[in-house]
Tab-separated table of C-alpha atoms and ligand atoms in Angstrom:
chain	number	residue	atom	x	y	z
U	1	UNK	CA	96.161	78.187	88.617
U	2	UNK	CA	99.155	80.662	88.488
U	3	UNK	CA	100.438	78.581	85.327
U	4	UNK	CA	97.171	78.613	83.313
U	5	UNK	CA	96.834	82.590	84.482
U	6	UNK	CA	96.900	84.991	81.308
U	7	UNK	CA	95.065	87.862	80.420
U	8	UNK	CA	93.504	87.392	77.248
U	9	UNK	CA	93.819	89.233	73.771
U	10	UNK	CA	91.763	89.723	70.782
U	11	UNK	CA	93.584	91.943	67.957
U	12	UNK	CA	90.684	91.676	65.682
U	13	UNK	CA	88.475	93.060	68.701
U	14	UNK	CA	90.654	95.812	69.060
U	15	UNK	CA	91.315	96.540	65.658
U	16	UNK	CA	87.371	97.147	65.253
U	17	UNK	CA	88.180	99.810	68.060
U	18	UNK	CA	90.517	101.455	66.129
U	19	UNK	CA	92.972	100.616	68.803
U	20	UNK	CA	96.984	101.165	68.319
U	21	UNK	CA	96.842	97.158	67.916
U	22	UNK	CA	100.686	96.565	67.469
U	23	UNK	CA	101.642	98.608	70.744
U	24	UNK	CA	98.599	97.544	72.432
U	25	UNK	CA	99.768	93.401	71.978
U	26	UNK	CA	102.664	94.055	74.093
U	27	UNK	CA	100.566	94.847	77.399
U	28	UNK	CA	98.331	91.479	77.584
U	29	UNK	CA	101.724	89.671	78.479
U	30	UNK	CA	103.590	92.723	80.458
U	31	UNK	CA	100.430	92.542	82.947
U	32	UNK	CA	99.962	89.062	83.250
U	33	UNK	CA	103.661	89.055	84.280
U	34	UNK	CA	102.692	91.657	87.069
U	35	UNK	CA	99.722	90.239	88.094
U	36	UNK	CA	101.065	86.745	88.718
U	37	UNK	CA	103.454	87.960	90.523
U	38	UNK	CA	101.592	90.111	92.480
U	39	UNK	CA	98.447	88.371	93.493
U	40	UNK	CA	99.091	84.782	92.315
U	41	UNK	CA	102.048	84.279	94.392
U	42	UNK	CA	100.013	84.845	97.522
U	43	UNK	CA	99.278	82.086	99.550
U	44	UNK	CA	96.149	80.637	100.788
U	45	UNK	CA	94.213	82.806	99.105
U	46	UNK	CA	89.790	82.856	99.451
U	47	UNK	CA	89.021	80.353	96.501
U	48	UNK	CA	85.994	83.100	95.521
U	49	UNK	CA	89.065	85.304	94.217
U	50	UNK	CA	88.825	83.048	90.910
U	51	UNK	CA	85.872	85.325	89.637
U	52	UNK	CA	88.001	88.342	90.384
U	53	UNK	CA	90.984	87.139	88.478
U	54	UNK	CA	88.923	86.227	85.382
U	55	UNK	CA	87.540	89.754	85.228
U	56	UNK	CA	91.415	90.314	84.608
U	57	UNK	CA	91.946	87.756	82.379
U	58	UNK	CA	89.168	88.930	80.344
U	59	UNK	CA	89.575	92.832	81.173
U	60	UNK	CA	90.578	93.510	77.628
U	61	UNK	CA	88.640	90.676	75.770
U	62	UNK	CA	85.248	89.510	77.324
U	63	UNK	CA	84.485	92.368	79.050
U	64	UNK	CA	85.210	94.609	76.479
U	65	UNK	CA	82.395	92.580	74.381
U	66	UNK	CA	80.515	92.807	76.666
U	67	UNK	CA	80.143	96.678	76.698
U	68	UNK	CA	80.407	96.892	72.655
U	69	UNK	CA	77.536	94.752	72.598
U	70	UNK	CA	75.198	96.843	75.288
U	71	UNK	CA	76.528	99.710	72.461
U	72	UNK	CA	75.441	97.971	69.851
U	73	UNK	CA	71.810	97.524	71.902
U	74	UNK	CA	71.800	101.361	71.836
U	75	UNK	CA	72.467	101.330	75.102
U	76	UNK	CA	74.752	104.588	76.374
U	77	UNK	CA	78.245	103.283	77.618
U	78	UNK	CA	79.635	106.527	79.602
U	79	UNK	CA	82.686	107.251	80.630
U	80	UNK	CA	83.725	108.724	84.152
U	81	UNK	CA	86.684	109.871	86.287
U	82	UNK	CA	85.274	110.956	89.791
U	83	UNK	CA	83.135	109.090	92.162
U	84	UNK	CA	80.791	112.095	91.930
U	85	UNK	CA	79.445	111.453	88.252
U	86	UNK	CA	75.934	109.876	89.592
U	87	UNK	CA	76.195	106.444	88.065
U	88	UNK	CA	72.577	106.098	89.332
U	89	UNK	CA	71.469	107.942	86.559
U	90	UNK	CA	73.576	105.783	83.932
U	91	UNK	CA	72.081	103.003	85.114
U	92	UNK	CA	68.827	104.155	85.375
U	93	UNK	CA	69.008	104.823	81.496
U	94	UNK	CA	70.083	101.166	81.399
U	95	UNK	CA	73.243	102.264	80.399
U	96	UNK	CA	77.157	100.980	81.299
U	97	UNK	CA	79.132	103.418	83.491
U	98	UNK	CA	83.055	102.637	83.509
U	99	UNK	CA	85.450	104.070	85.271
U	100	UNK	CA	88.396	105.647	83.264
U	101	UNK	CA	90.929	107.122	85.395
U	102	UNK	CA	94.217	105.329	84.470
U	103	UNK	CA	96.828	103.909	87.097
U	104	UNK	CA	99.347	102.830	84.120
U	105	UNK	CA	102.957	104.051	83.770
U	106	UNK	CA	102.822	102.970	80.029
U	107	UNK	CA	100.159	105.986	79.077
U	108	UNK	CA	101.752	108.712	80.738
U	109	UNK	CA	104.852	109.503	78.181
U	110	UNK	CA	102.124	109.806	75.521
U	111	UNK	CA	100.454	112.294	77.548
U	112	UNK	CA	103.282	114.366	78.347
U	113	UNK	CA	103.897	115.154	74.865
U	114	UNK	CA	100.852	117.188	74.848
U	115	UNK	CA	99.753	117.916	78.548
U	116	UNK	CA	102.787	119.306	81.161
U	117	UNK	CA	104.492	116.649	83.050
U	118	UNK	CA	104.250	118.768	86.656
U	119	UNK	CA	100.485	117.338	87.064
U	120	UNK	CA	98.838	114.207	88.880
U	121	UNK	CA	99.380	110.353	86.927
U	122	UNK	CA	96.632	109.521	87.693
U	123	UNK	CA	95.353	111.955	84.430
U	124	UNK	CA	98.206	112.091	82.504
U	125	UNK	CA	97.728	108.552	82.144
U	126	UNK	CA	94.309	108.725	81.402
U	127	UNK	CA	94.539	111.112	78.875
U	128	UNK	CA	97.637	108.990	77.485
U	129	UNK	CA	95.466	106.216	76.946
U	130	UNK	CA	93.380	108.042	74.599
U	131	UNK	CA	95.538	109.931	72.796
U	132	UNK	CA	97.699	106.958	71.865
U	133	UNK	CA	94.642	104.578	71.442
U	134	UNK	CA	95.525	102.054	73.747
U	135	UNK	CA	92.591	101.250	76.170
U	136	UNK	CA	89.908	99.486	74.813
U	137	UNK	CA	87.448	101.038	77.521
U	138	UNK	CA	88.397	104.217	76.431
U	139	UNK	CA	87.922	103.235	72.819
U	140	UNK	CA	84.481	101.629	73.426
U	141	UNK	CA	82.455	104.595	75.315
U	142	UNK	CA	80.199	106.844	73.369
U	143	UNK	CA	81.457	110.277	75.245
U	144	UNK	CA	82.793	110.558	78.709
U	145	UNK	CA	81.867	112.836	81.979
U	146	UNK	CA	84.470	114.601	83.424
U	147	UNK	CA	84.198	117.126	86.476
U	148	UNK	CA	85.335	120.203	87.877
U	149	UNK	CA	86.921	118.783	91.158
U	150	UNK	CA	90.575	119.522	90.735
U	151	UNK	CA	92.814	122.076	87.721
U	152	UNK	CA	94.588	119.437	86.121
U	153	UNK	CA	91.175	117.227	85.377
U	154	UNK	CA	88.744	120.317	84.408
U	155	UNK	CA	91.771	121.651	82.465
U	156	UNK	CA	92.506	118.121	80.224
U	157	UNK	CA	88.908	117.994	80.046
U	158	UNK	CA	89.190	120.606	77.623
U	159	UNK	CA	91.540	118.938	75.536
U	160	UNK	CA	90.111	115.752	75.841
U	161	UNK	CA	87.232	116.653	73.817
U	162	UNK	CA	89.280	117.016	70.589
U	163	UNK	CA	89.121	113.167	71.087
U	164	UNK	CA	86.038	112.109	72.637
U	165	UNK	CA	83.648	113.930	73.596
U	166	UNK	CA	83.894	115.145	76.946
U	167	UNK	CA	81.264	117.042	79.260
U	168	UNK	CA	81.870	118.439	82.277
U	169	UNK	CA	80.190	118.337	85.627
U	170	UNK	CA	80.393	121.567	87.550
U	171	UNK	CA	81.157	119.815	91.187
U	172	UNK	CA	81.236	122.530	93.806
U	173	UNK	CA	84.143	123.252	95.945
U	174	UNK	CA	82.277	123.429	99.656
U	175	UNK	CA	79.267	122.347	100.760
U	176	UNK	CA	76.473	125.201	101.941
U	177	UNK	CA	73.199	125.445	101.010
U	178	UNK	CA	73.478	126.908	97.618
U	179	UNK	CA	76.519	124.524	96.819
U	180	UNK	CA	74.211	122.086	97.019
U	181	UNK	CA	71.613	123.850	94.984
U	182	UNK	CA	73.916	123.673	92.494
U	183	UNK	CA	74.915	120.377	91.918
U	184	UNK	CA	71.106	119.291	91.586
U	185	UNK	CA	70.939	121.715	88.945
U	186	UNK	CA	74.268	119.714	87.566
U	187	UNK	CA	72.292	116.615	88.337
U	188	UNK	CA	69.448	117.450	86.828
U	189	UNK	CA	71.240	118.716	83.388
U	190	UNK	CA	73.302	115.030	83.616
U	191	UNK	CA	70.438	113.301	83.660
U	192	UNK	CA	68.525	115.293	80.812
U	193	UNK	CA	71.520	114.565	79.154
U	194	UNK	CA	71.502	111.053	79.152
U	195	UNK	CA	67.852	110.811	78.673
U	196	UNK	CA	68.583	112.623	75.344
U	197	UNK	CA	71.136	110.150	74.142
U	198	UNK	CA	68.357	107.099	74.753
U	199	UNK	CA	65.621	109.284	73.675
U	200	UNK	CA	63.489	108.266	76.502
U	201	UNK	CA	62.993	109.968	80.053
U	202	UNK	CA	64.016	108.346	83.221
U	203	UNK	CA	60.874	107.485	85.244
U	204	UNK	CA	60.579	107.427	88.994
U	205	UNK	CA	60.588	103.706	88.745
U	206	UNK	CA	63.544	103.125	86.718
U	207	UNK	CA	65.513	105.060	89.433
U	208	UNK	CA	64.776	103.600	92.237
U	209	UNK	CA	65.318	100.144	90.638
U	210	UNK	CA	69.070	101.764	90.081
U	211	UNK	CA	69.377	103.482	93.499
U	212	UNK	CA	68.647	99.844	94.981
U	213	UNK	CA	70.530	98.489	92.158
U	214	UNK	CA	73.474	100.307	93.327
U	215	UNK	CA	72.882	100.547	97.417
U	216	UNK	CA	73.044	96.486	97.340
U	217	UNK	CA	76.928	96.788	95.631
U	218	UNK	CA	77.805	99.609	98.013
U	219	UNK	CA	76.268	97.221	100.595
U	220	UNK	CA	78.157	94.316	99.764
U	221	UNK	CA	81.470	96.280	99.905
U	222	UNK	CA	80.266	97.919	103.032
U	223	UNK	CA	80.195	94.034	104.423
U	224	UNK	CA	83.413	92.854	102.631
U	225	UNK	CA	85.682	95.256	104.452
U	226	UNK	CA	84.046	95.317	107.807
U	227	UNK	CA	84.571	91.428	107.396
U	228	UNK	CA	88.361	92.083	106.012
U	229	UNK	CA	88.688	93.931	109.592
U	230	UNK	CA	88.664	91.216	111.292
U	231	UNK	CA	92.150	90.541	113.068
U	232	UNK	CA	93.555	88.347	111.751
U	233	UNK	CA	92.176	88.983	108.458
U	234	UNK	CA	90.588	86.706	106.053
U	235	UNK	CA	91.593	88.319	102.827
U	236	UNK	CA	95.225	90.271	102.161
U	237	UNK	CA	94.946	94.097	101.167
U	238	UNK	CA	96.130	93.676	97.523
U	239	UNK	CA	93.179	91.090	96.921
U	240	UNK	CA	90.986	94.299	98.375
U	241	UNK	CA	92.344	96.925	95.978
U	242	UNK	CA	91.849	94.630	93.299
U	243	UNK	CA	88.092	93.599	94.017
U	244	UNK	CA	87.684	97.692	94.468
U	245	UNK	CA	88.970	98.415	91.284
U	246	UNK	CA	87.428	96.329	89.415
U	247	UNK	CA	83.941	97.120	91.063
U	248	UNK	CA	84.608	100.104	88.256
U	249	UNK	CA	84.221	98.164	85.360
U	250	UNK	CA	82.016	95.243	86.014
U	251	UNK	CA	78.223	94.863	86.139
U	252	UNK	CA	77.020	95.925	89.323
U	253	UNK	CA	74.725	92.666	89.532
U	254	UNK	CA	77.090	90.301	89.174
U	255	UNK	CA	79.698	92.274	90.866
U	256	UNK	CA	76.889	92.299	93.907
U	257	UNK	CA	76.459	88.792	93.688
U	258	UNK	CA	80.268	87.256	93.318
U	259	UNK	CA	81.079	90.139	96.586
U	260	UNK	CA	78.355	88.681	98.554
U	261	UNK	CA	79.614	84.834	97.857
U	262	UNK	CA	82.846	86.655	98.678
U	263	UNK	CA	81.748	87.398	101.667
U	264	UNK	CA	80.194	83.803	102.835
U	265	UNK	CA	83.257	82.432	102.045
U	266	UNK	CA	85.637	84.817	104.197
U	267	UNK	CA	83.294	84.003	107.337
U	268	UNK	CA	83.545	80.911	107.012
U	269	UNK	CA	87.205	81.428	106.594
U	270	UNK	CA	86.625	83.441	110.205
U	271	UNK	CA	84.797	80.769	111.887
U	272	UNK	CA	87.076	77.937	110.763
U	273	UNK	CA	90.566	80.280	111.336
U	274	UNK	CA	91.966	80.382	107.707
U	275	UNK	CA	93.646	83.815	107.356
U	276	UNK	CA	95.475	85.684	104.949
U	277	UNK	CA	98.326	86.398	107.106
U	278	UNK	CA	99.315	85.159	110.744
U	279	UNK	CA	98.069	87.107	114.085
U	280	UNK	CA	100.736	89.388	114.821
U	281	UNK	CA	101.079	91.114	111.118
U	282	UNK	CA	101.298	94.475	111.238
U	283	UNK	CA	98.001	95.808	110.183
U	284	UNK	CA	98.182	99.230	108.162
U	285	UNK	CA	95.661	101.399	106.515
U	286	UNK	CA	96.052	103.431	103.764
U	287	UNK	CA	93.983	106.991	102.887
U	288	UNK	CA	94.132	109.377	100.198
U	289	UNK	CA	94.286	109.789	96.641
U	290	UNK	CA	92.678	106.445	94.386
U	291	UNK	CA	94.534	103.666	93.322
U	292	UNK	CA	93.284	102.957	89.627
U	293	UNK	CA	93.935	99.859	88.040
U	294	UNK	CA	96.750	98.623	87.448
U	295	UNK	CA	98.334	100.698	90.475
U	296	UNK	CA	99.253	98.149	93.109
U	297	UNK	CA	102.719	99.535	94.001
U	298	UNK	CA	101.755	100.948	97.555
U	299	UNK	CA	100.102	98.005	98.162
U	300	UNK	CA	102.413	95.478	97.140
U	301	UNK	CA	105.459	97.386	98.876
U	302	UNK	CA	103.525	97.191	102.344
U	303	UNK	CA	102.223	93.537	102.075
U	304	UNK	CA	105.765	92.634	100.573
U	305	UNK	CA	107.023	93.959	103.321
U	306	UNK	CA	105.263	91.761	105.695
U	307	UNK	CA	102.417	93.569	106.730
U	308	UNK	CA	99.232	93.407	105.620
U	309	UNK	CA	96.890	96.626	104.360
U	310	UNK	CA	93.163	96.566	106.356
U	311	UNK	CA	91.230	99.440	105.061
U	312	UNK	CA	91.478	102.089	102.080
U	313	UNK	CA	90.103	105.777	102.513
U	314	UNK	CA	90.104	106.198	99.021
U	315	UNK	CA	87.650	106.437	95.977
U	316	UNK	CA	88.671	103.425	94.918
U	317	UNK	CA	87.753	102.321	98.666
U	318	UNK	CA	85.335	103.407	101.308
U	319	UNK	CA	84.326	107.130	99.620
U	320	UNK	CA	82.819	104.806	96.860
U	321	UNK	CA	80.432	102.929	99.313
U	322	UNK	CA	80.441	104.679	102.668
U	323	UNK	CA	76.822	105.539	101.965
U	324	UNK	CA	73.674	104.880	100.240
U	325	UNK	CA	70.194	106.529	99.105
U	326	UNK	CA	67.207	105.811	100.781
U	327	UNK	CA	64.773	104.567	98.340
U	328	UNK	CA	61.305	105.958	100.023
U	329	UNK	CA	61.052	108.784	97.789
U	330	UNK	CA	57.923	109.238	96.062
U	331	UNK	CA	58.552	111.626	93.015
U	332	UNK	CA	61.412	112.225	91.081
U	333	UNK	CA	62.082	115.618	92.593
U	334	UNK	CA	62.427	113.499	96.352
U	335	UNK	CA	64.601	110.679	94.534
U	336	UNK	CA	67.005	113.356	92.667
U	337	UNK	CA	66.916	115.345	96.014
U	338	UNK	CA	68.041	112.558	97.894
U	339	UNK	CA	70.899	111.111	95.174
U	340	UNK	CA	72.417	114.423	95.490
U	341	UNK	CA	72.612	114.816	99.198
U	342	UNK	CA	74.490	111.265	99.136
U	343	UNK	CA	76.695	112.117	96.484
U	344	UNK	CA	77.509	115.785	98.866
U	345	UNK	CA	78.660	113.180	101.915
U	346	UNK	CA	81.904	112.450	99.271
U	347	UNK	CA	84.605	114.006	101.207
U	348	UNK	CA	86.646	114.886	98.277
U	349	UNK	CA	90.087	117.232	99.335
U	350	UNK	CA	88.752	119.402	96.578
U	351	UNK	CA	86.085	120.306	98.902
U	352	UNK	CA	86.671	123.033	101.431
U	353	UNK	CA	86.902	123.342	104.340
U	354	UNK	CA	86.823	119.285	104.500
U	355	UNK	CA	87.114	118.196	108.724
U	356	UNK	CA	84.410	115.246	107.316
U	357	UNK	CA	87.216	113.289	106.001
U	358	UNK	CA	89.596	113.905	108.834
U	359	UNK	CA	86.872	112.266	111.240
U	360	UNK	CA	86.099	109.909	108.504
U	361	UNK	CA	89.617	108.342	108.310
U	362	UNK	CA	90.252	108.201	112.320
U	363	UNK	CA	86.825	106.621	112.471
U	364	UNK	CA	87.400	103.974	109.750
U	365	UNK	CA	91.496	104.056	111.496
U	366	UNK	CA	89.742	102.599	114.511
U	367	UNK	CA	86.766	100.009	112.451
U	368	UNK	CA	89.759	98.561	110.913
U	369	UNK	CA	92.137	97.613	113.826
U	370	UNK	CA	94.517	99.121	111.952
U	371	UNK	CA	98.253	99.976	113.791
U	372	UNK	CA	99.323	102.995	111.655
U	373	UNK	CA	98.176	105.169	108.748
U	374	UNK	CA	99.723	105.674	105.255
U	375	UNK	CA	98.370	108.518	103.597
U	376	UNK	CA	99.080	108.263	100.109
U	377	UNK	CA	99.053	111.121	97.685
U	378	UNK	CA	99.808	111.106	93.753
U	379	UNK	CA	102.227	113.631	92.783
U	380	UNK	CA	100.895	116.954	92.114
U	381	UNK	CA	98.231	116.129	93.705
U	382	UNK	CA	98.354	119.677	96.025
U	383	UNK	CA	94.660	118.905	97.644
U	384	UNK	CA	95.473	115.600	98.750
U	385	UNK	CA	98.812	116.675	99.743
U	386	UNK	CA	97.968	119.836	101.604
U	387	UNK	CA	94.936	117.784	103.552
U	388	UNK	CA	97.667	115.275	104.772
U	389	UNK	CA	98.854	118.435	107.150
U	390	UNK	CA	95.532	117.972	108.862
U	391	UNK	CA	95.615	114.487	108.882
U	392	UNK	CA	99.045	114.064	110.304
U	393	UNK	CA	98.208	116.313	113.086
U	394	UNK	CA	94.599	114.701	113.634
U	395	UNK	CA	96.823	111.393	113.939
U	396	UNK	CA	98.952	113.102	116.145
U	397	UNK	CA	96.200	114.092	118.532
U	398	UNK	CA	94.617	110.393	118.712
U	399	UNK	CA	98.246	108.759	118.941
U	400	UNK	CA	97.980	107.160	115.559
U	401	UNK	CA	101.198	106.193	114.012
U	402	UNK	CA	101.236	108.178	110.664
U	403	UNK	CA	103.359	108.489	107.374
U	404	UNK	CA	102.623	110.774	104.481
U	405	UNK	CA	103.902	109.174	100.881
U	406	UNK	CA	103.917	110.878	97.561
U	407	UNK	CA	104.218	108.805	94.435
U	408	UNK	CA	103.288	108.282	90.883
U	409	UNK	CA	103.560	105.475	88.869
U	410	UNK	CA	106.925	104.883	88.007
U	411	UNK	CA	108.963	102.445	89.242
U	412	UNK	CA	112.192	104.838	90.322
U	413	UNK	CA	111.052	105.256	93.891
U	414	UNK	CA	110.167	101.667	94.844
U	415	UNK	CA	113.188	100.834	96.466
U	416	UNK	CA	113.240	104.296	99.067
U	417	UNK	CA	109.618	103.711	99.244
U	418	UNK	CA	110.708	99.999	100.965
U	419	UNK	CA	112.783	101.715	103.162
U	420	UNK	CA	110.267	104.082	104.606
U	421	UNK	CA	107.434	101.479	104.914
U	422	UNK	CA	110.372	98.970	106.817
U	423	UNK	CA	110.864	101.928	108.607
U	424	UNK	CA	107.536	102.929	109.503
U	425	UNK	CA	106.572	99.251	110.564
U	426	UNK	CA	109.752	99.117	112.832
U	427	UNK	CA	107.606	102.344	114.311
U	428	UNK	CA	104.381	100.470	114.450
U	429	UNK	CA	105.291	97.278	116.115
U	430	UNK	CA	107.537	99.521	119.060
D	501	LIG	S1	85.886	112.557	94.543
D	501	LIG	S2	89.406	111.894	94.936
D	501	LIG	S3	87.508	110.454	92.288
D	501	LIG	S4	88.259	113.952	92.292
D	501	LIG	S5	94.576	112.507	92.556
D	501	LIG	S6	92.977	113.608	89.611
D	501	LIG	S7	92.149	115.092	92.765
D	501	LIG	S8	95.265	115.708	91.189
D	501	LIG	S9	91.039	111.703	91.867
D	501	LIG	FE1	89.176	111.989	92.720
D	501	LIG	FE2	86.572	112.463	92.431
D	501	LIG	FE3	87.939	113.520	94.456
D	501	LIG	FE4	87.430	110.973	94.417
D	501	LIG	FE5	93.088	115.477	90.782
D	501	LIG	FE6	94.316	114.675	92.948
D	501	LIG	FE7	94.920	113.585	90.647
D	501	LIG	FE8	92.561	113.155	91.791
């Protein structure tokens, strides 16, 4: 398998997407160097990974077709940076949703030579991406949703729309009454919008398909990682991330459907003993800011290290499927109501104050058998970053082993970042 492993390219496809094609070539081969040695070097690995690998060996081929042809349908394809955008909605309007934020170092110099380089990767690279034409995702959506959770996204926002265009969700920043008042309204004006670009309103049924569409994938990650808790556990962290991240950019159906085989196969991996690391490992978890593709550094560092990662409080984690809509709503008013009151339980560090996620991470600390907490925040990142004072004392209280990490994408800090997470597991295992 790891020999035949490459992730595919198509110049002509990306040509027709008015890609940088010449610079683009190079990253096909850079990431199926990474990737092999990241996740195909692992042994005894669940043999339902195989789907999950082709959606990276395809990621910037048949995927990508996959969406330009929906677009060519007349189908909206919508671009999104925040958990909070109500994909719902999207799919409701039998449209593609796709997650944008970027996790690449190779996007972030062409970023800083418009944006300021004091602000978080995670949209400098995003922003990169587009500015130097080199994400065929980005290149294939009709117009993108952004949001007003933190400054440096509702500020790029602005610029953003010089080259796509961008709308903005007004997310509010704490959750009372007439916060949430407001972000129906929000709701309500997203979904108007996307009815306009299909020229056809959303009807009560055609939501709740999508809300059940959607609960079943939540559902099936909600099962994968209690199943991943298991100690010893059937499947390593990295494998996690990976299925995580890429629930951002695949169908949700057949997502669903390859989790849920997933899912057979790792108990039956229980039942017969077949684990992805020995009893004994050190088992971590790791909270905070997202991990977008291809950011595996954390992950790799810690399971390199010889321990292996058993939960993620993260967007790209838990916040994305902690909790579903109930579906017993009879008009559209009830359904919307009911969407947005789900979408409020995100507990965002934009939000203030924001004691949810403190409980939330000791709670899903002690699902996960975990035997310390990394929090992990991306540089200049100051919500995430501030919250971790909370957290570290929250830890302290319950007598959770704890270490705070900040981090962006580049590869400088790998080598002190070993040290600390030797360190830290040294700590752990006293
Ligand atoms: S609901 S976590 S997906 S905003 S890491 S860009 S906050 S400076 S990603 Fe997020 Fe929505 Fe919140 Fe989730 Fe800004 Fe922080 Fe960067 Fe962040």
């Amino acid at each position: 398998m790891s020999e035949a492993f490459q992730i595919k390219s198509d110049p002509a496809l990306w040509e027709s997407l008015d890609m940088d094609v010449e610079r683009f070539k190079a990253v096909p081969p850079a990431l199926t160097e990474a990737f092999t040695a990241i996740f195909l070097s692992q042994q005894n690995r669940p043999t339902g990974m195989a789907y999950f690998d082709d959606m990276v060996s395809n990621i910037f081929t048949g995927r990508i077709e996959e969406i330009v042809a929906a677009g060519q349908e007349g189908r909206p394809v919508v671009g999104t940076f925040c958990v909070y955008v109500p994909e719902e909605i999207i799919q409701a309007a039998n449209g593609v949703c796709i997650g944008l934020c970027g996790g690449s170092q190779g996007s972030i110099a062409d970023a800083e030579k418009i944006l300021p380089r004091n602000i978080c990767p995670m949209v400098k690279s995003a922003f990169g991406f587009k500015v130097g034409r080199i994400c065929p995702f980005f290149q294939a959506v009709d117009f993108v949703y952004g949001e007003t959770t933190c400054d440096a996204k509702k500020k790029t926002w602005e610029l953003l729309d010089q080259y796509v265009p961008t709308h903005v969700m007004e997310i509010p920043q704490m959750k009372r009454e007439r916060d949430l008042r407001l972000w129906i309204e929000e709701v309500k004006d997203f979904k108007r919008a996307i009815e306009a670009r299909v020229g056809k309103e959303i009807s009560e049924h055609d939501l709740k398909k999508a809300i059940a569409t959607l609960n079943a994938k939540r559902e099936a990650m909600q099962r994968l990682n209690s199943l991943r808790h298991h100690d010893p556990s059937p499947i390593s962290g990295r494998d996690m991330l990976l299925i995580q991240q890429i629930a951002f950019y695949d169908i949700p159906e057949r997502f669903t459907a390859k989790v849920n085989e997933l899912c057979d196969e790792l108990q039956e991996r229980i039942d017969q003993g077949s684990f992805a690391a020995a009893k004994g490992t050190p088992r971590l978890m790791v909270s905070g800011t997202p991990m977008a593709l291809p950011n595996w550094k954390l992950h790799n560092i810690i399971e390199g290290a010889g321990a292996i990662v058993v939960n993620e409080e993260s967007c790209i984690g838990t916040r994305y499927y902690k909790d579903t809509i109930a579906t017993d709503g009879a008009t559209m008013d009830d359904l919307l109501q009911k969407l947005t009151e789900r979408y409020m339980q995100i507990d965002c560090s934009c939000f203030t104050p924001n004691d949810d996620r403190i409980d939330q991470v000791i709670k899903e600390y002690r699902e996960s058998g975990a035997q310390g907490l990394i929090d992990y925040t991306l540089q200049f990142c100051h919500t995430y970053n501030i919250e971790a004072v909370k957290l570290r004392e929250a830890c302290a209280r319950e007598g959770i082993p704890f270490m705070a990490i900040e981090s962006d994408y580049s590869p400088e800090d790998v080598g002190q970042l070993q040290t600390r997470v030797e360190a830290f597991l040294e700590q752990v295992q006293e």
